[in-house]
Coordinates of C-alpha atoms in Angstrom, one line a residue:
X925 CA 103.0 97.1 94.2
X926 CA 100.4 94.4 95.1
X927 CA 98.4 93.8 91.8
X928 CA 94.8 95.0 92.6
X929 CA 93.9 94.8 89.0
X930 CA 91.5 91.9 90.2
X931 CA 89.7 94.2 92.8
X932 CA 86.6 94.4 90.5
X933 CA 87.2 91.0 88.8
X934 CA 83.7 89.8 89.7
X935 CA 82.0 92.8 87.8
X936 CA 82.0 92.0 84.1
X937 CA 80.9 93.8 81.0
X938 CA 77.7 92.7 79.1
X939 CA 79.5 90.9 76.5
X940 CA 81.0 88.7 78.9
X941 CA 78.4 86.1 79.5
X942 CA 75.5 88.7 79.1
X943 CA 73.2 86.4 77.0
X944 CA 73.4 83.7 79.7
X945 CA 73.1 85.9 82.8
X946 CA 70.6 85.1 85.3
X947 CA 68.3 87.9 86.5
X948 CA 69.1 89.1 89.8
X949 CA 66.0 90.7 91.1
X950 CA 66.3 93.3 93.7
X951 CA 63.0 94.0 95.7
X952 CA 62.4 96.5 98.5
X953 CA 61.3 95.1 101.8
X954 CA 58.3 97.2 101.9
X955 CA 57.5 96.5 98.2
X956 CA 57.8 92.6 98.7
X957 CA 54.4 91.7 99.3
X958 CA 53.2 93.7 96.4
X959 CA 55.9 92.2 94.0
X960 CA 54.9 88.5 95.4
X961 CA 51.2 89.5 94.3
X962 CA 52.5 89.8 90.8
X963 CA 54.4 86.5 90.8
X964 CA 53.0 83.2 89.3
X965 CA 51.6 80.4 91.5
X966 CA 54.8 78.3 91.2
X967 CA 57.1 81.2 92.4
X968 CA 54.7 82.0 95.4
X969 CA 54.4 78.3 96.3
X970 CA 58.2 78.0 96.1
X971 CA 58.7 80.9 98.5
X972 CA 56.2 79.6 101.0
X973 CA 57.8 75.9 100.8
X974 CA 61.3 77.2 101.5
X975 CA 60.2 79.4 104.4
X976 CA 61.6 82.6 102.8
X977 CA 61.5 85.7 104.8
X978 CA 61.8 89.0 103.2
X979 CA 64.6 90.4 105.5
X980 CA 67.1 92.8 104.4
X981 CA 69.7 91.1 102.3
X982 CA 67.8 87.7 101.9
X983 CA 68.4 85.9 98.9
X984 CA 67.2 82.9 97.2
X985 CA 67.3 81.1 93.6
X986 CA 63.9 80.8 92.1
X987 CA 63.3 77.7 89.8
X988 CA 62.2 78.1 86.4
X989 CA 60.0 75.9 84.4
X990 CA 62.8 74.0 83.1
X991 CA 65.8 72.6 85.0
X992 CA 67.9 75.3 86.6
X993 CA 67.2 78.7 88.1
X994 CA 65.1 81.2 86.5
X995 CA 66.3 84.1 88.4
X996 CA 67.8 85.0 91.8
X997 CA 65.7 87.2 94.4
X998 CA 67.3 89.5 96.8
X999 CA 65.4 91.8 99.3
X1000 CA 67.0 95.1 100.0
X1001 CA 66.1 97.3 103.0
X1002 CA 65.1 100.8 102.6
X1003 CA 67.8 103.3 103.9
X1004 CA 66.9 105.1 107.1
X1005 CA 66.6 109.0 106.7
X1006 CA 69.8 110.6 106.3
X1007 CA 71.7 107.4 106.2
X1008 CA 72.9 105.2 103.3
X1009 CA 71.9 101.5 103.3
X1010 CA 74.3 99.0 104.8
X1011 CA 76.5 97.9 101.7
X1012 CA 77.5 95.0 103.7
X1013 CA 74.0 93.3 103.7
X1014 CA 74.6 92.5 99.9
X1015 CA 78.3 91.6 100.3
X1016 CA 77.9 88.0 100.9
X1017 CA 76.2 87.4 97.4
X1018 CA 79.4 86.5 95.4
X1019 CA 79.9 83.6 97.4
X1020 CA 76.3 82.6 98.7
X1021 CA 75.1 82.6 95.0
X1022 CA 76.5 79.9 92.7
X1023 CA 79.5 80.8 90.6
X1024 CA 77.4 82.0 87.6
X1025 CA 76.9 85.5 85.9
X1026 CA 73.9 87.6 87.1
X1027 CA 72.5 90.8 85.9
X1028 CA 70.5 93.5 88.0
X1029 CA 66.9 93.8 87.5
X1030 CA 65.9 96.7 89.9
X1031 CA 62.6 96.7 91.4
X1032 CA 63.5 98.3 94.6
X1033 CA 62.9 101.9 93.8
X1034 CA 66.2 102.9 95.5
X1035 CA 68.2 105.3 93.3
X1036 CA 71.5 104.4 94.7
X1037 CA 71.1 100.7 94.4
X1038 CA 73.2 100.1 91.3
X1039 CA 76.5 101.5 92.8
X1040 CA 75.7 100.0 96.2
X1041 CA 75.3 96.5 94.8
X1042 CA 78.4 97.0 92.5
X1043 CA 80.5 97.9 95.4
X1044 CA 79.2 95.3 97.7
X1045 CA 80.0 92.8 95.2
X1046 CA 83.5 93.9 94.6
X1047 CA 84.3 93.9 98.4
X1048 CA 82.4 90.6 98.9
X1049 CA 84.3 88.8 96.1
X1050 CA 87.8 89.4 97.9
X1051 CA 89.6 86.2 99.1
X1052 CA 93.2 86.1 100.4
X1053 CA 94.3 82.9 98.6
X1054 CA 97.6 83.9 97.2
X1055 CA 99.5 81.2 99.2
X1056 CA 97.2 78.4 98.4
X1057 CA 98.2 75.9 96.0
X1058 CA 94.6 75.7 94.8
X1059 CA 92.4 78.7 95.0
X1060 CA 89.1 78.7 96.4
X1061 CA 85.9 78.6 94.3
X1062 CA 85.3 81.5 92.1
X1063 CA 82.8 84.2 93.1
X1064 CA 79.7 84.7 91.2
X1065 CA 80.0 87.3 88.7
X1066 CA 77.7 90.5 88.1
X1067 CA 77.4 92.4 84.9
X1068 CA 78.1 96.1 85.7
X1069 CA 74.8 97.5 86.8
X1070 CA 73.6 100.2 84.6
X1071 CA 74.1 103.7 86.5
X1072 CA 76.8 102.3 88.8
X1073 CA 79.9 104.6 88.7
X1074 CA 82.7 102.3 87.7
X1075 CA 85.6 104.8 88.7
X1076 CA 84.1 105.2 92.3
X1077 CA 83.6 101.4 92.7
X1078 CA 87.0 100.5 91.3
X1079 CA 88.7 103.2 93.3
X1080 CA 87.2 102.1 96.8
X1081 CA 87.4 98.4 95.9
X1082 CA 91.2 98.8 95.1
X1083 CA 92.0 100.7 98.2
X1084 CA 90.0 98.2 100.4
X1085 CA 91.6 95.1 98.7
X1086 CA 95.2 96.7 99.0
X1087 CA 94.6 97.4 102.9
X1088 CA 93.4 94.0 103.5
X1089 CA 96.4 92.2 101.6
X1090 CA 98.8 94.4 103.3
X1091 CA 97.5 93.4 106.7
X1092 CA 97.0 89.7 105.8
X1093 CA 100.6 89.3 104.3
X1094 CA 103.0 87.2 106.7
X1095 CA 105.7 89.2 108.4
X1096 CA 108.2 87.5 106.4
X1097 CA 106.7 88.7 103.0
X1098 CA 106.0 92.2 104.4
X1099 CA 109.0 93.7 105.9
X1100 CA 109.7 97.4 106.3
X1101 CA 111.7 97.4 102.8
X1102 CA 108.6 95.7 101.2
X1103 CA 106.3 98.3 102.8
X1104 CA 108.5 101.1 101.5
X1105 CA 108.3 99.6 98.1
X1106 CA 104.6 99.6 98.3
X1107 CA 104.6 103.2 99.1
X1108 CA 107.2 103.9 96.3
X1109 CA 105.0 102.2 93.8
X1110 CA 101.9 104.5 95.0
X1111 CA 104.2 107.6 94.8
X1112 CA 105.2 106.5 91.2
X1113 CA 101.8 106.1 90.0
X1114 CA 100.6 109.5 90.9
X1115 CA 104.0 111.6 90.5
X1116 CA 104.4 112.1 94.1
X1117 CA 107.6 112.8 95.7
X1118 CA 109.1 110.3 98.0
X1119 CA 111.9 110.0 100.6
X1120 CA 112.9 106.9 102.5
X1121 CA 115.2 107.3 105.5
X1122 CA 116.7 103.9 106.5
X1123 CA 119.0 102.5 109.3
X1124 CA 121.6 104.9 110.7
X1125 CA 120.5 107.6 108.5
X1126 CA 117.5 107.8 110.9
X1127 CA 119.8 109.2 113.6
X1128 CA 121.4 111.6 111.1
X1129 CA 117.9 112.8 110.2
X1130 CA 116.6 113.1 113.7
X1131 CA 114.3 110.3 113.8
X1132 CA 115.7 108.8 117.2
X1133 CA 112.7 106.8 118.3
X1134 CA 112.1 105.0 115.0
X1135 CA 115.5 104.0 115.1
X1136 CA 115.7 102.6 118.6
X1137 CA 112.4 100.6 118.1
X1138 CA 113.8 99.1 114.8
X1139 CA 117.4 98.7 115.3
X1140 CA 117.4 95.3 116.6
X1141 CA 116.0 93.7 113.5
X1142 CA 118.2 92.8 110.4
X1143 CA 115.5 94.5 108.4
X1144 CA 116.3 97.9 108.8
X1145 CA 113.8 100.5 110.2
X1146 CA 112.5 103.1 107.8
X1147 CA 110.7 106.3 107.7
X1148 CA 108.8 106.7 104.5
X1149 CA 107.8 110.3 103.6
X1150 CA 105.5 111.1 100.6
X1151 CA 104.3 114.4 99.5
X1152 CA 101.6 115.0 96.7
X1153 CA 99.4 117.9 95.8
X1154 CA 99.9 121.5 95.0
X1155 CA 102.1 123.3 97.4
X1156 CA 99.5 126.1 98.2
X1157 CA 96.7 123.8 98.8
X1158 CA 95.5 123.0 102.5
X1159 CA 97.8 120.7 104.1
X1160 CA 96.7 117.4 105.3
X1161 CA 99.0 115.1 107.3
X1162 CA 98.2 111.3 107.4
X1163 CA 100.4 109.1 109.5
X1164 CA 100.4 105.4 109.8
X1165 CA 102.0 103.0 112.2
X1166 CA 104.2 100.4 110.5
X1167 CA 105.2 97.8 112.9
X1168 CA 105.6 94.8 110.5
X1169 CA 106.0 92.6 113.2
X1170 CA 105.8 93.1 117.0
X1171 CA 107.5 90.5 119.4
X1172 CA 107.1 93.0 122.4
X1173 CA 110.9 93.3 122.5
X1174 CA 112.3 92.5 125.8
X1175 CA 108.8 92.7 127.2
X1176 CA 108.1 89.8 125.3
X1177 CA 104.6 88.8 124.4
X1178 CA 103.4 85.3 125.1
X1179 CA 103.2 83.1 121.9
X1180 CA 99.3 83.5 121.7
X1181 CA 99.9 87.2 121.8
X1182 CA 102.3 87.2 118.6
X1183 CA 100.1 84.9 116.4
X1184 CA 98.4 87.9 115.1
X1185 CA 101.2 90.5 115.2
X1186 CA 101.7 90.6 111.6
X1187 CA 98.7 93.0 111.5
X1188 CA 100.6 95.6 113.6
X1189 CA 101.1 97.6 110.6
X1190 CA 97.4 98.0 109.8
X1191 CA 97.7 101.7 110.6
X1192 CA 100.2 101.9 107.7
X1193 CA 97.9 100.0 105.6
X1194 CA 95.1 102.4 106.3
X1195 CA 97.3 105.4 105.6
X1196 CA 98.3 104.0 102.3
X1197 CA 94.8 103.2 101.3
X1198 CA 93.6 106.7 102.4
X1199 CA 96.3 108.3 100.5
X1200 CA 95.4 106.2 97.5
X1201 CA 91.8 107.5 97.6
X1202 CA 93.0 111.1 98.0
X1203 CA 95.3 111.0 95.1
X1204 CA 92.7 109.0 92.9
X1205 CA 90.0 111.5 93.8
X1206 CA 92.7 114.5 93.1
X1207 CA 91.3 116.0 96.3
X1208 CA 92.6 119.7 96.3
X1209 CA 95.0 119.2 99.3
X1210 CA 98.8 119.1 99.9
X1211 CA 99.1 115.6 101.3
X1212 CA 102.0 114.5 103.3
X1213 CA 101.9 110.9 104.3
X1214 CA 104.5 109.6 106.9
X1215 CA 104.9 105.7 107.9
X1216 CA 107.5 104.6 110.3
X1217 CA 108.1 101.2 109.3
X1218 CA 109.9 98.7 111.9
X1219 CA 110.1 95.3 113.4
X1220 CA 110.0 95.3 117.1
X1221 CA 112.4 92.4 117.9
X1222 CA 114.7 91.2 120.6
X1223 CA 118.6 91.3 120.2
X1224 CA 121.7 92.6 122.0
X1225 CA 121.1 96.1 120.5
X1226 CA 117.5 96.2 121.3
X1227 CA 116.1 99.1 123.3
X1228 CA 115.3 98.1 126.9
X1229 CA 112.9 98.9 130.0
X1230 CA 113.9 101.8 131.7
X1231 CA 115.9 103.3 128.8
X1232 CA 115.6 106.8 128.3
X1233 CA 115.3 108.1 124.6
X1234 CA 115.2 111.5 123.3
X1235 CA 112.5 112.1 120.6
X1236 CA 112.5 114.3 117.5
X1237 CA 110.6 116.9 119.3
X1238 CA 113.2 117.1 122.1
X1239 CA 111.1 115.4 124.7
X1240 CA 112.8 112.6 126.6
X1241 CA 110.8 109.2 127.1
X1242 CA 111.4 106.7 129.7
X1243 CA 110.6 103.2 128.4
X1244 CA 108.0 101.6 130.9
X1245 CA 107.5 98.9 128.4
X1246 CA 109.1 98.0 125.1
X1247 CA 105.6 96.6 123.9
X1248 CA 104.3 100.0 123.9
X1249 CA 106.6 100.7 120.9
X1250 CA 103.9 101.8 118.3
X1251 CA 103.4 105.3 120.2
X1252 CA 107.2 105.9 120.0
X1253 CA 107.5 105.7 116.3
X1254 CA 104.3 107.6 115.7
X1255 CA 105.6 110.4 118.2
X1256 CA 108.7 111.0 115.7
X1257 CA 106.5 111.0 112.7
X1258 CA 103.8 113.3 114.1
X1259 CA 106.6 115.6 115.2
X1260 CA 107.9 115.8 111.6
X1261 CA 104.6 116.3 110.1
X1262 CA 103.7 119.2 112.5
X1263 CA 106.9 121.0 111.3
X1264 CA 104.8 121.7 108.0
X1265 CA 102.1 123.4 110.1
X1266 CA 99.2 121.3 108.6
X1267 CA 95.7 122.4 108.5
X1268 CA 94.4 118.8 109.6
X1269 CA 96.2 115.8 110.8
X1270 CA 95.0 112.3 111.2
X1271 CA 96.9 108.9 112.3
X1272 CA 95.9 105.4 112.1
X1273 CA 97.2 102.7 114.5
X1274 CA 96.7 99.3 116.0
X1275 CA 97.8 100.8 119.4
X1276 CA 96.1 99.3 122.2
X1277 CA 94.2 96.1 122.9
X1278 CA 92.5 98.3 125.6
X1279 CA 90.5 100.0 123.0
X1280 CA 89.2 96.7 121.9
X1281 CA 88.4 95.5 125.2
X1282 CA 86.3 98.6 125.8
X1283 CA 84.5 98.6 122.4
X1284 CA 84.8 95.1 121.1
X1285 CA 86.1 94.1 117.4
X1286 CA 83.5 95.8 115.4
X1287 CA 83.4 99.4 116.8
X1288 CA 86.8 101.2 116.3
X1289 CA 87.9 104.1 118.7
X1290 CA 88.6 107.7 117.8
X1291 CA 90.3 110.2 119.7
X1292 CA 90.1 113.9 118.4
X1293 CA 91.3 117.2 119.9
X1294 CA 88.5 119.1 117.8
X1295 CA 84.8 118.8 118.5
X1296 CA 84.0 119.7 115.0
X1297 CA 86.2 117.3 113.2
X1298 CA 85.0 114.5 115.7
X1299 CA 81.5 115.2 114.8
X1300 CA 82.0 115.2 111.1
X1301 CA 83.9 111.9 111.2
X1302 CA 81.3 110.4 113.5
X1303 CA 78.3 111.6 111.4
X1304 CA 79.9 110.4 108.4
X1305 CA 80.7 106.9 109.7
X1306 CA 77.1 106.5 110.9
X1307 CA 75.6 107.8 107.8
X1308 CA 77.4 105.2 105.6
X1309 CA 77.2 102.2 108.1
X1310 CA 80.7 102.5 109.1
X1311 CA 80.4 103.6 112.8
X1312 CA 83.2 104.8 115.2
X1313 CA 83.1 105.8 118.8
X1314 CA 84.8 108.8 120.2
X1315 CA 86.8 108.3 123.2
X1316 CA 87.9 110.9 125.6
X1317 CA 91.1 112.7 125.6
X1318 CA 90.8 112.9 129.5
X1319 CA 93.6 115.5 130.3
X1320 CA 93.8 114.5 134.1
X1321 CA 95.1 111.1 133.2
X1322 CA 98.1 112.8 131.4
X1323 CA 99.5 112.6 135.2
X1324 CA 99.8 108.7 134.7
X1325 CA 102.5 109.4 131.9
X1326 CA 104.7 111.2 134.4
X1327 CA 108.2 109.8 134.8
X1328 CA 110.5 110.9 137.7
X1329 CA 113.6 110.8 135.5
X1330 CA 112.2 111.9 131.9
X1331 CA 109.8 114.1 130.4
X1332 CA 107.2 111.3 130.1
X1333 CA 106.9 107.5 130.3
X1334 CA 105.7 105.5 127.3
X1335 CA 103.2 103.7 129.3
X1336 CA 100.6 104.9 132.1
X1337 CA 101.0 104.2 135.5
X1338 CA 99.0 100.9 136.3
X1339 CA 96.8 98.9 133.9
X1340 CA 93.7 101.1 133.7
X1341 CA 93.0 103.7 130.9
X1342 CA 95.5 102.2 128.7
X1343 CA 93.6 103.6 125.3
X1344 CA 93.4 107.0 126.8
X1345 CA 96.9 107.4 128.0
X1346 CA 98.2 106.1 124.6
X1347 CA 96.2 108.8 122.8
X1348 CA 97.4 111.5 125.2
X1349 CA 100.9 110.3 124.9
X1350 CA 100.4 110.9 121.0
X1351 CA 98.8 114.3 121.6
X1352 CA 102.1 115.5 123.3
X1353 CA 103.7 115.4 119.9
X1354 CA 100.8 117.3 118.0
X1355 CA 101.3 121.1 117.7
X1356 CA 98.8 123.3 119.6
X1357 CA 95.9 124.3 117.3
X1358 CA 96.2 121.7 114.8
X1359 CA 93.1 119.7 114.6
X1360 CA 94.0 116.0 114.7
X1361 CA 92.2 112.7 114.9
X1362 CA 93.7 109.3 115.8
X1363 CA 91.8 106.2 114.7
X1364 CA 92.4 102.9 116.3
X1365 CA 92.2 99.9 113.7
X1366 CA 91.9 96.5 114.1
X1367 CA 91.1 93.2 112.0
X1368 CA 88.2 90.8 111.4
X1369 CA 88.2 88.3 114.4
X1370 CA 85.9 85.9 112.5
X1371 CA 84.2 85.5 109.1
X1372 CA 81.0 87.5 108.2
X1373 CA 79.3 88.2 104.8
X1374 CA 81.7 90.3 102.8
X1375 CA 84.3 90.5 105.6
X1376 CA 86.4 87.5 105.9
X1377 CA 88.6 86.9 108.8
X1378 CA 91.6 88.9 108.8
X1379 CA 92.6 92.3 107.6
X1380 CA 90.1 94.8 107.1
X1381 CA 89.6 98.3 106.0
X1382 CA 87.3 99.1 109.0
X1383 CA 84.5 99.1 106.2
X1384 CA 84.8 100.8 102.7
X1385 CA 82.1 103.3 103.9
X1386 CA 84.5 104.7 106.4
X1387 CA 87.5 105.1 103.9
X1388 CA 84.7 106.7 101.5
X1389 CA 83.7 109.2 104.2
X1390 CA 87.0 109.9 105.7
X1391 CA 88.6 111.6 102.6
X1392 CA 85.9 113.9 101.9
X1393 CA 85.8 114.9 105.5
X1394 CA 89.3 115.6 105.7
X1395 CA 89.0 117.8 102.6
X1396 CA 86.0 119.7 104.1
X1397 CA 87.5 120.3 107.3
X1398 CA 91.0 121.4 106.0
X1399 CA 89.7 123.7 103.5
X1400 CA 87.2 125.3 106.1
X1401 CA 88.9 124.8 109.1
X1402 CA 88.4 127.1 112.2
X1403 CA 91.0 126.9 115.1
X1404 CA 88.8 126.2 118.2
X1405 CA 88.5 129.3 120.4
X1406 CA 89.9 127.3 123.2
X1407 CA 93.1 126.2 121.5
X1408 CA 96.3 127.0 123.1
X1409 CA 98.9 129.4 121.7
X1410 CA 98.9 129.5 117.8
X1411 CA 102.3 129.2 116.0
X1412 CA 103.7 132.8 115.5
X1413 CA 103.3 134.0 111.7
X1414 CA 106.8 134.6 111.0
X1415 CA 108.2 131.4 112.8
X1416 CA 109.9 130.5 109.8
X1417 CA 109.5 133.5 107.7
X1418 CA 106.4 132.1 106.0
X1419 CA 102.6 132.3 106.5
X1420 CA 101.9 129.4 108.8
X1421 CA 99.1 127.0 107.9
X1422 CA 97.4 127.5 111.2
X1423 CA 96.7 131.1 111.4
X1424 CA 93.6 133.4 112.6
X1425 CA 90.1 132.6 111.1
X1426 CA 90.5 135.8 108.9
X1427 CA 93.8 134.5 107.4
X1428 CA 92.4 131.0 106.9
X1429 CA 89.3 132.2 105.0
X1430 CA 91.4 134.4 102.6
X1431 CA 93.7 131.4 102.1
X1432 CA 91.5 128.5 101.6
X1433 CA 88.2 129.7 100.0
X1434 CA 86.3 126.4 99.2
X1435 CA 87.2 125.1 95.9
X1436 CA 85.1 123.0 93.7
X1437 CA 86.0 119.4 93.9
X1438 CA 87.7 118.1 90.9
X1439 CA 86.7 114.5 90.7
X1440 CA 83.5 112.7 90.5
X1441 CA 84.8 110.0 92.9
X1442 CA 84.2 112.6 95.9
X1443 CA 81.3 114.6 94.6
X1444 CA 78.1 114.1 96.5
X1445 CA 75.0 113.4 94.4
X1446 CA 71.5 114.5 95.1
X1447 CA 70.6 111.2 96.7
X1448 CA 73.5 111.7 99.2
X1449 CA 76.0 109.2 97.9
X1450 CA 79.5 110.1 97.0
X1451 CA 80.4 109.4 93.5

């Protein structure tokens, strides 16, 4: 497993340079003028001469009487009602400040600032430099602020760094086999059961679409299956698209389109990162993680346009475009996961460029078949500064997936509505009555404070919000009144996970969360 012991490398104990640490004075925007009135003439003149403006996240070094800096000044904005302050505002500090050691002097009056600053520092210190012969400059170091929850910060930082590293690794270094090794290391760390189906065994185990997409590569395709948690806990299904490289297949991408295709396993990276958070936090759920891992390449045995493939669910799919392969492998994984009748399902994928065209690089799309789940996820994202935008599962567009020779086509008719038709395709493999969300993920297209170009966890706040939201919805779920036919109670001789409201309440009375990492403090922060 990728070593992430350095995820909090820029956060140090007081005995590591504490005596030489420079004060990092954090002052609120509204309290800045009051603070400036208490400063000496030299500090006030310095601020005026340098034109310092007390904007949220603004920072400067303040000179002392002798050579060198007396302290660093950072202005922090006050959170909006019902929302946490944006952690990314502070994430640029590890590299905007010189590579020295700092200690927090909090004059902001914000109760959650120590934890917010520590998390921002850990995320902002990230650099993907493992292939450089000479590493970039070291980040500035921060003495662990008093009051910061070290376990929470370390957990969130580790998950974020892991996702970024997985996405940033070249395809030659992150093959389906290596991705399976990463998953196996996660399972081993937390005592989870893992089953990896590869090569021809995919056909024997009824994963025909995963096999078809990945069979042209000498790196065999795989289906990674992890189970964790108590068997009688609410069942949560997490699925991630693991296309380790996508050439487009016979519908070959242009060279410019392939340059970033190592990131096409970003959905799998997010699924692994979310699973790490769930396991570390010991959420009271029965987690099943499914990752179909493939390379979509060209060879004599590659699947071809107009092929008709049978899926695990039994539906036949006509291949309208071999470059729409992600939804094929997700279809088999979703169908397998639905056999457990989960209380909640979520999948992550870099599925369509159409979503990015619609919403841009910073606002990820979400499709969801349950209004309550969608509202929960959107509200949590907005609260922690990690927004997403719900897109419609517009059922009339289902006609665009019709095929004259198969049950459905893997692409919509024409070039319009591609993001919607992709989601509608996936929905065909979600069992009726199961609340399901699909999150489209992407990468940072440019450098921003704390968020370098390349792989991104779509904001650490989003990962922090998703796990408790999944737990809350899965333990108190109601099947929508408008849902289609529920699974029969005795379909396999056992009580199904999707049942009547009365059955669900009796089975999943809300338990008390067992880990501080996902408990909400009086200030509203997860800790």
